[in-house]
Coordinates of C-alpha atoms and ligand atoms in Angstrom, one line a residue:
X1 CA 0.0 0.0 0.0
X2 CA 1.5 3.5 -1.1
X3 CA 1.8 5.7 2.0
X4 CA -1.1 8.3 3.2
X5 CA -1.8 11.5 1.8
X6 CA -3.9 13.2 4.4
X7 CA -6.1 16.5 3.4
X8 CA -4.1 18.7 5.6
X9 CA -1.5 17.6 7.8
X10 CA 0.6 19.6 10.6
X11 CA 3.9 20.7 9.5
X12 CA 5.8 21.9 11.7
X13 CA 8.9 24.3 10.8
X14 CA 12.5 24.2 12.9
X15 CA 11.6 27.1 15.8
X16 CA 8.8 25.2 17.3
X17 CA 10.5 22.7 19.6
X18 CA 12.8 25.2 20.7
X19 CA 9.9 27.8 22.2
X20 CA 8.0 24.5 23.5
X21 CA 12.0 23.3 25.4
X22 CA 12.2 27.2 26.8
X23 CA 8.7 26.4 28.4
X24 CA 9.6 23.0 30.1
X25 CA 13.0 24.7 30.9
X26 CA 11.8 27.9 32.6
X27 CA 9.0 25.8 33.9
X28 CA 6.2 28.0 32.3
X29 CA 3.7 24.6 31.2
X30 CA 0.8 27.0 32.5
X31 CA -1.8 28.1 30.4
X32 CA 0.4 31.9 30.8
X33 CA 3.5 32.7 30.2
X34 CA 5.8 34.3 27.7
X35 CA 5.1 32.1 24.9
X36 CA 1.4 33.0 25.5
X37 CA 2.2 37.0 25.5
X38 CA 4.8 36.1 22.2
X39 CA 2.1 34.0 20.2
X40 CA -0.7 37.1 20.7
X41 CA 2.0 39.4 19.6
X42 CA 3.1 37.8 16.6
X43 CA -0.9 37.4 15.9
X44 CA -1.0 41.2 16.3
X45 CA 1.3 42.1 14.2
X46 CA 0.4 39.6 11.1
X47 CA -3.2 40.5 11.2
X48 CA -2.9 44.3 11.8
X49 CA -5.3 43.9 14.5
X50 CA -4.4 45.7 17.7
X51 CA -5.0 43.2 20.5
X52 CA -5.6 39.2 20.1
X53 CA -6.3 36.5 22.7
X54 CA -5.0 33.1 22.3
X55 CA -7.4 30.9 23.4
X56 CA -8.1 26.8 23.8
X57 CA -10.1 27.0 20.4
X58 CA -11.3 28.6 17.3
X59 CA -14.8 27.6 19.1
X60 CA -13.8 28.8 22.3
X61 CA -13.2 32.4 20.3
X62 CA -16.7 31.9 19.2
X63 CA -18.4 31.5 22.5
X64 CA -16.9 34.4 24.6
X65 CA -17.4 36.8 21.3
X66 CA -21.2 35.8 21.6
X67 CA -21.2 36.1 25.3
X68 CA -19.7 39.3 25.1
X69 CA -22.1 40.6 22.9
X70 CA -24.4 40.2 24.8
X71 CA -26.3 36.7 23.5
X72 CA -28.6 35.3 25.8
X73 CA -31.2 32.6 25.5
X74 CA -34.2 33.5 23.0
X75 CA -32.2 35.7 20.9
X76 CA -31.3 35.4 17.1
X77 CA -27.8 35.3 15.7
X78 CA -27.3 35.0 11.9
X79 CA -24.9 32.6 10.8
X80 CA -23.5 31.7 7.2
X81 CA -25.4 28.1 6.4
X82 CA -22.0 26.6 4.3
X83 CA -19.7 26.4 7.2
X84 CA -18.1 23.8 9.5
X85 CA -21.0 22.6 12.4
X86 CA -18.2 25.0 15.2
X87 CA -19.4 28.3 13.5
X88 CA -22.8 27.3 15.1
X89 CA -22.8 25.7 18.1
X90 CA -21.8 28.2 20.7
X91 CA -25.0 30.0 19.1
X92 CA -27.1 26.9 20.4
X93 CA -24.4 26.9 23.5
X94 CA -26.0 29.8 24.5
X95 CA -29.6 29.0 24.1
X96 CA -30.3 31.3 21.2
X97 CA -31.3 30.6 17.8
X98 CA -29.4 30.2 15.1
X99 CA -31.1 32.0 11.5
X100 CA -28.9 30.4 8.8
X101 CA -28.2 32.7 5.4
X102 CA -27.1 30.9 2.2
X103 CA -24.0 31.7 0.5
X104 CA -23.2 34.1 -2.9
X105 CA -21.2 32.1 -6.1
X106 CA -18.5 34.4 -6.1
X107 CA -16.8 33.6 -2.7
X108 CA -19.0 30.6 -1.6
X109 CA -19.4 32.7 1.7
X110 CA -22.3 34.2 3.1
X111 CA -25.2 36.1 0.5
X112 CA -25.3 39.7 1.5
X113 CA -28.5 40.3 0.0
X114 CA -30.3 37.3 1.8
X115 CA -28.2 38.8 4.7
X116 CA -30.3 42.0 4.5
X117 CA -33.3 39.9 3.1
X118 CA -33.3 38.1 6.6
X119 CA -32.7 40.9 8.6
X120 CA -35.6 42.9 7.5
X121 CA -37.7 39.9 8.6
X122 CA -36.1 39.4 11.3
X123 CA -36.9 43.0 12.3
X124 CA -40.6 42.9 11.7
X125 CA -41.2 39.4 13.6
X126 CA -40.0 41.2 16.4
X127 CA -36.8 40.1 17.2
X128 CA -33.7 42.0 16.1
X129 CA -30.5 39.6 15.4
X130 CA -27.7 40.1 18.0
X131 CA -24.8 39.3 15.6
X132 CA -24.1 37.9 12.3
X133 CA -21.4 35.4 11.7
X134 CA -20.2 35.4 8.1
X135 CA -17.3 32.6 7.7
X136 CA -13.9 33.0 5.0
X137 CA -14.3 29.7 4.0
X138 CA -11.3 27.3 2.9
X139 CA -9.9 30.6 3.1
X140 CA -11.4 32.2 0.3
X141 CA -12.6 36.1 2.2
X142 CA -16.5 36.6 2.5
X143 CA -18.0 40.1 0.8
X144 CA -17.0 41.6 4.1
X145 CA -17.4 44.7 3.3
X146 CA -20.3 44.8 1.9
X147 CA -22.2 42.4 5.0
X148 CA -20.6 44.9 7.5
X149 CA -22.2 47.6 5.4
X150 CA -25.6 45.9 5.9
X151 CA -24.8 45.0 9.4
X152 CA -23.9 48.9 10.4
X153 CA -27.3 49.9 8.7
X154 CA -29.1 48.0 11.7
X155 CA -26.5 48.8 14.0
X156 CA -25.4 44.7 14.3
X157 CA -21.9 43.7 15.4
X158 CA -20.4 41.3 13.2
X159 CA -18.2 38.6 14.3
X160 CA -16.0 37.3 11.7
X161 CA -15.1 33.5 11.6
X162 CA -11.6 33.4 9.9
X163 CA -10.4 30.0 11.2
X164 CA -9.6 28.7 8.0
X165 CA -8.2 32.0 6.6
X166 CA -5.5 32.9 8.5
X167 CA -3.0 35.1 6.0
X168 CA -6.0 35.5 3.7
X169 CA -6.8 39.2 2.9
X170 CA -8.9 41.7 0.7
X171 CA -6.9 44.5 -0.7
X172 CA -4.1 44.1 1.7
X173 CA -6.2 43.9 4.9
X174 CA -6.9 40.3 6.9
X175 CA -9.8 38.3 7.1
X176 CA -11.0 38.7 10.3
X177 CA -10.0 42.3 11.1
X178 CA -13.0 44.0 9.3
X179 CA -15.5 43.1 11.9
X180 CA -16.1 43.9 16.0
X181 CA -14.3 40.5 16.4
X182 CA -13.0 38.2 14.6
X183 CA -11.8 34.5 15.5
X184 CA -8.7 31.8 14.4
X185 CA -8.5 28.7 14.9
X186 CA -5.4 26.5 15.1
X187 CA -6.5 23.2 15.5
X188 CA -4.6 20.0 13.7
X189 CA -5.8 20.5 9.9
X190 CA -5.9 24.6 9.8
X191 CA -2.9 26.3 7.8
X192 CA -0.9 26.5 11.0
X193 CA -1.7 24.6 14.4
X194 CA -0.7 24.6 18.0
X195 CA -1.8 21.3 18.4
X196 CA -5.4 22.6 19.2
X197 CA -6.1 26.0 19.8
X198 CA -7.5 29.6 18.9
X199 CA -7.5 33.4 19.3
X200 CA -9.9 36.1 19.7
X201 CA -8.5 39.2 17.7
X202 CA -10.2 42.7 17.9
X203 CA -9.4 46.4 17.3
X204 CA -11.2 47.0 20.4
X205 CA -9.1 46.3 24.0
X206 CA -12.5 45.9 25.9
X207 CA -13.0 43.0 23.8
X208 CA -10.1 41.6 24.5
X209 CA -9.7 42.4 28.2
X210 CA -12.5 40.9 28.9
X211 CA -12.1 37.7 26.7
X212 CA -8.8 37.1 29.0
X213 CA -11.2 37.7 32.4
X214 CA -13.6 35.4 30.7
X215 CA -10.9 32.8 29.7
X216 CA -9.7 32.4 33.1
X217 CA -12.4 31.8 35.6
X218 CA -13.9 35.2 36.1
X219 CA -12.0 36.1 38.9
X220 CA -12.3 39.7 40.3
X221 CA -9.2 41.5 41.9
X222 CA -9.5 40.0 45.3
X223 CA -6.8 38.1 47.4
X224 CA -8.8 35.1 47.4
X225 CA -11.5 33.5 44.3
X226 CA -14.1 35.9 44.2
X227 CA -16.5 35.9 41.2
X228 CA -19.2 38.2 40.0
X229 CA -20.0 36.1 36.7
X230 CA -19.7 32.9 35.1
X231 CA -16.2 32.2 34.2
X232 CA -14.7 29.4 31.8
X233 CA -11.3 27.5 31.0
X234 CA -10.5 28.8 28.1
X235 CA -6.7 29.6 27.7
X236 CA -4.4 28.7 25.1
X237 CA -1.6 26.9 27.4
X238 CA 2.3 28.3 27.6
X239 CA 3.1 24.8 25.9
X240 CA 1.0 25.4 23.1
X241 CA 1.6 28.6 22.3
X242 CA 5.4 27.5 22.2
X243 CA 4.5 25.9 19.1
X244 CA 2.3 28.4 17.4
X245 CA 5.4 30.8 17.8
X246 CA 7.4 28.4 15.7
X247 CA 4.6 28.2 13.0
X248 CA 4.1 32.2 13.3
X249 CA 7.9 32.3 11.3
X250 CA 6.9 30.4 8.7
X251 CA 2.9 31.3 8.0
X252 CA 4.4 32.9 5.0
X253 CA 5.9 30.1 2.9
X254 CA 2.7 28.1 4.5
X255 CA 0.1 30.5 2.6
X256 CA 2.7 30.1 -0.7
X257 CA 3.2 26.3 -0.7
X258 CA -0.9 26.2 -0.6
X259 CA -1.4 28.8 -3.2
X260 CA 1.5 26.7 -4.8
X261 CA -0.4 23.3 -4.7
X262 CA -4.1 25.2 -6.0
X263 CA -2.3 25.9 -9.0
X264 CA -0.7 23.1 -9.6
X265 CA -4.1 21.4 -9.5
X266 CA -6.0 24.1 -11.5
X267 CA -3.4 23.6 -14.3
X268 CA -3.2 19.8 -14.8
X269 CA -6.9 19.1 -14.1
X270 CA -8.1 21.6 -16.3
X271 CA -6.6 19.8 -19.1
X272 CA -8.6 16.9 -19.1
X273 CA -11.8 17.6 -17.3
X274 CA -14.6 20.6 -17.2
X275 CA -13.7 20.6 -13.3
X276 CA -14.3 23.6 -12.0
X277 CA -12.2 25.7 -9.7
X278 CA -12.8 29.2 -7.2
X279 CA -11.3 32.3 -8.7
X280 CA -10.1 34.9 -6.1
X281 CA -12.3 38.3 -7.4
X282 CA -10.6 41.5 -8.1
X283 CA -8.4 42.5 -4.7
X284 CA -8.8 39.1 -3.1
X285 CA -6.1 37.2 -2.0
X286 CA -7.2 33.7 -1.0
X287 CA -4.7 31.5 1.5
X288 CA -6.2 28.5 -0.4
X289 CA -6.3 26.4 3.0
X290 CA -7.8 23.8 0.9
X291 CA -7.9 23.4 -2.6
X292 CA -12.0 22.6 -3.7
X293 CA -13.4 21.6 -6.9
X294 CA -16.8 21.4 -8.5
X295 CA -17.4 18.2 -10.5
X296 CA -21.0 18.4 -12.2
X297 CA -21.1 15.2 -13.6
X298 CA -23.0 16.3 -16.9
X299 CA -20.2 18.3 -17.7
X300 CA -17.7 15.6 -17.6
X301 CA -18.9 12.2 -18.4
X302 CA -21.2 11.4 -15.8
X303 CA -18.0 11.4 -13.3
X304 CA -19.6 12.5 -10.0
X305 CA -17.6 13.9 -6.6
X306 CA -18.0 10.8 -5.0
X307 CA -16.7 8.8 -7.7
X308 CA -13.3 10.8 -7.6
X309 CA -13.2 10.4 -3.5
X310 CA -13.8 7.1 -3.6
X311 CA -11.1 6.3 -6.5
X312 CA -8.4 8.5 -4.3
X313 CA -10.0 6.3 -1.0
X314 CA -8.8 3.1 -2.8
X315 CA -5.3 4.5 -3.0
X316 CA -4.9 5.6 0.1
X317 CA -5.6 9.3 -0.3
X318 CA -7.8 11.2 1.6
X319 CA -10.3 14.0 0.1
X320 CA -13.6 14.7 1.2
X321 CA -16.5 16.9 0.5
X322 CA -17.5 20.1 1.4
X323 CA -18.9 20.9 4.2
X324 CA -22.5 20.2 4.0
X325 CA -24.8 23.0 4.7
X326 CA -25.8 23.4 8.4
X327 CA -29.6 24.1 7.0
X328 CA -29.8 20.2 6.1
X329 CA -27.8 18.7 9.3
X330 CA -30.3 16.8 11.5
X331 CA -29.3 19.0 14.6
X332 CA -29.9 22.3 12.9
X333 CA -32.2 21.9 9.9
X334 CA -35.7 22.4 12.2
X335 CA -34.1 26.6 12.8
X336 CA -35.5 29.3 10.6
X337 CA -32.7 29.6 7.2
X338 CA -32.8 31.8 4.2
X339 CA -31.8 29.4 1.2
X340 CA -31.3 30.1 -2.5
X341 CA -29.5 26.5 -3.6
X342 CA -25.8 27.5 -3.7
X343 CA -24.9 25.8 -0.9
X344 CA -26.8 22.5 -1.7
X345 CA -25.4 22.8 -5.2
X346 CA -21.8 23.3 -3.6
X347 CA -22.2 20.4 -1.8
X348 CA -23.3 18.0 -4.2
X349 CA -20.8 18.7 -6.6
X350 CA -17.7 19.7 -4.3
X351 CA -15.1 17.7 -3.1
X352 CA -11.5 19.1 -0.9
X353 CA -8.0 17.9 -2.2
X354 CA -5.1 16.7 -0.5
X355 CA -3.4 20.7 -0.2
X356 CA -1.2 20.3 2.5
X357 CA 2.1 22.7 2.4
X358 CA 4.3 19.1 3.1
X359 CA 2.6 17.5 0.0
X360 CA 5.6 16.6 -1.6
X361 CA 6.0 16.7 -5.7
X362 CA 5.2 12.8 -5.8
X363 CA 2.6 12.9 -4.0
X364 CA 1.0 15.5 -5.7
X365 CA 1.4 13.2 -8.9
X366 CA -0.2 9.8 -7.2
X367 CA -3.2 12.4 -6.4
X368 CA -3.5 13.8 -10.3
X369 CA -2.6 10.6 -11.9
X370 CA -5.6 9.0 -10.4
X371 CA -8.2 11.5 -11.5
X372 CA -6.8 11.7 -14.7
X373 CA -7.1 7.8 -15.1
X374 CA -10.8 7.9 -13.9
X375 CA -11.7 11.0 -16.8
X376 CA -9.5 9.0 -19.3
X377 CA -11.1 5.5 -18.8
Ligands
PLP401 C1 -11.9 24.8 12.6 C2 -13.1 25.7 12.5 C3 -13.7 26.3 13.6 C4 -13.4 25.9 15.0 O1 -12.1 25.9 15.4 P1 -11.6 24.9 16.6 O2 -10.3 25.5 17.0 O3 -11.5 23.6 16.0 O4 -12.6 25.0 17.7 C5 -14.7 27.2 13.4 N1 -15.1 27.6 12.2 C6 -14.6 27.0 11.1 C7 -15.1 27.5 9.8 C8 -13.6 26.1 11.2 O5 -13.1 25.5 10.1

């Protein structure tokens, strides 16, 4: 059996182990410490966003943003429908109701006019939305500006879900630092990882003051524990942090080796097949997290999505489909949504590819090789 090729692997670079040894050897393996303070720094500075948190999660992020904002049980938060089931679930967390908005061809991400659609309704049912969530998905940047221009007419924060779009920007400026909030995620599979955590970025110290309080119990300046609110556990540790300082010097070549691997893909496949691919639009720059295709099967023999995942299955590669719409999963499908098919479509027809920034030349080939034997059979 050839070896795996996984959809996104970690890869670490040469600094990491080094930050992670200073932790064990100054005895910092709490979730504070310099490494903590360096990782939220380096964060800073990429993004262009004054103050971040690093957090336990990308989800984590979520939860305190919502929290902060205000969210309680009974209220409405609008949240893009195409998206992975963790842009959700602190909505539900939090015993309010998620309204789910379908996404716009262009970027895949969330459809400003069905934003402002829903809003309106929203509005004369009575209940004002507290946030809306739009997501830069596989790293490809939502029409930010353009929801945040609908979400300032009603005077609603937006909270920007950038985990999988770290070092993506429009016209210079990162996904993530258009909005009230935004969040990152740095789990296993993202475009760098710390093993498993996340950050909570924001223009606005408050924010982020507050995010730390929340993160570590709630305590109030007191000698002893003394709380006033509900606190939770949600630090990103010394150790971990270590690590993402390692990645943080080489998120650059990261975002190139995936832009490198979209390309490759977008030129061999297009030779052979009527596979379709997602153009950045004019001042987008995508950090091509993962490389996604559309395979209509009328368009190219009756070859469907799930016949190319299958085929790469058999050979040890792993791909997978995109993420299916949160309107049509059992837990969410029965809360109100605002759907115009592009999601559904997306999903029936779109499958991830191996994009890794250690996918080596070879294994690169194996992947190509195999689809072009399925079109040319
Ligand atoms: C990974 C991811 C998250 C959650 O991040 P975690 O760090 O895994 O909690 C949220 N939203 C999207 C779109 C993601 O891909």
């Amino acid at each position: 059996m050839n070896p795996k090729i996984w959809l996104s692997s970690p890869h670490m670079g040469s600094e990491e182990f080094n930050f992670v040894k200073e932790a064990f050897d100054t005895n910092w393996i709490a979730p504070l410490g310099p490494n903590v303070d360096g990782f939220e720094h380096d964060l800073e500075k990429f993004t262009e966003v004054k103050y971040a948190a690093a957090l336990s999660s990308g989800t984590a992020a979520l939860h305190l943003a919502l929290i902060m904002l205000g969210v309680e049980a009974g209220d409405e938060v609008i949240c893009q429908s195409f998206t992975f089931s963790a842009t959700a679930n602190p909505i539900v967390y939090l015993g309010a109701t998620p309204i789910f908005i379908d996404s716009e061809a262009d970027t895949w991400n969330m459809c400003p006019d069905l934003l402002e659609q829903a809003i309106k309704e929203r509005i004369v049912k009575g209940k004002k939305p507290k946030a809306v969530i739009p997501v830069h998905l596989y790293g490809m940047p939502a029409k930010i500006e353009r929801i945040i221009e609908i979400a300032n007419k009603y005077e609603i924060p937006v909270i920007e879900d950038a985990a999988e779009a770290l070092g993506s920007t429009i016209n210079g400026n990162a996904a993530g630092s258009f909005g009230q909030m935004g969040i990152l995620s740095f789990n296993g599979n993202k475009i760098i990882t710390t093993s498993g955590g996340g950050a909570l970025i924001s223009n606005n110290e408050k924010f982020i003051n507050q995010a730390r309080f929340l993160a570590t119990q709630a305590r109030d300046a007191a000698p002893h524990y003394q709380h006033s609110q509900i606190g939770y556990n949600y630090r990103m540790s010394n150790v971990c942090a270590g690590i993402g300082r390692g990645q943080m010097k080489v998120i650059a070549d990261r975002v190139n080796q995936r832009r490198k691997v979209y390309n490759i893909y977008l030129q061999h496949l297009q030779e052979f097949s009527n596979i379709e691919f997602l153009p950045e639009p004019k001042g987008y720059f995508s950090n091509r997290w993962l490389t996604t295709i559309l395979i209509n099967p009328q368009n190219n023999n009756g070859i469907t999505r799930e016949a190319i995942r299958l085929c790469l299955e058999k050979e040890n590669i792993e791909s997978r489909p995109l993420w299916k719409p949160m309107h049509l999963q059992p837990v969410f499908q029965n809360y109100p949504s605002y759907i115009n098919g592009i999601s559904e479509k997306l999903f029936d027809y779109g499958l991830c590819l191996p994009s890794g920034s250690n996918l080596t030349e070879g294994d690169l080939n194996r992947v190509l090789i195999n689809i072009q034997q399925l079109f040319l059979n």
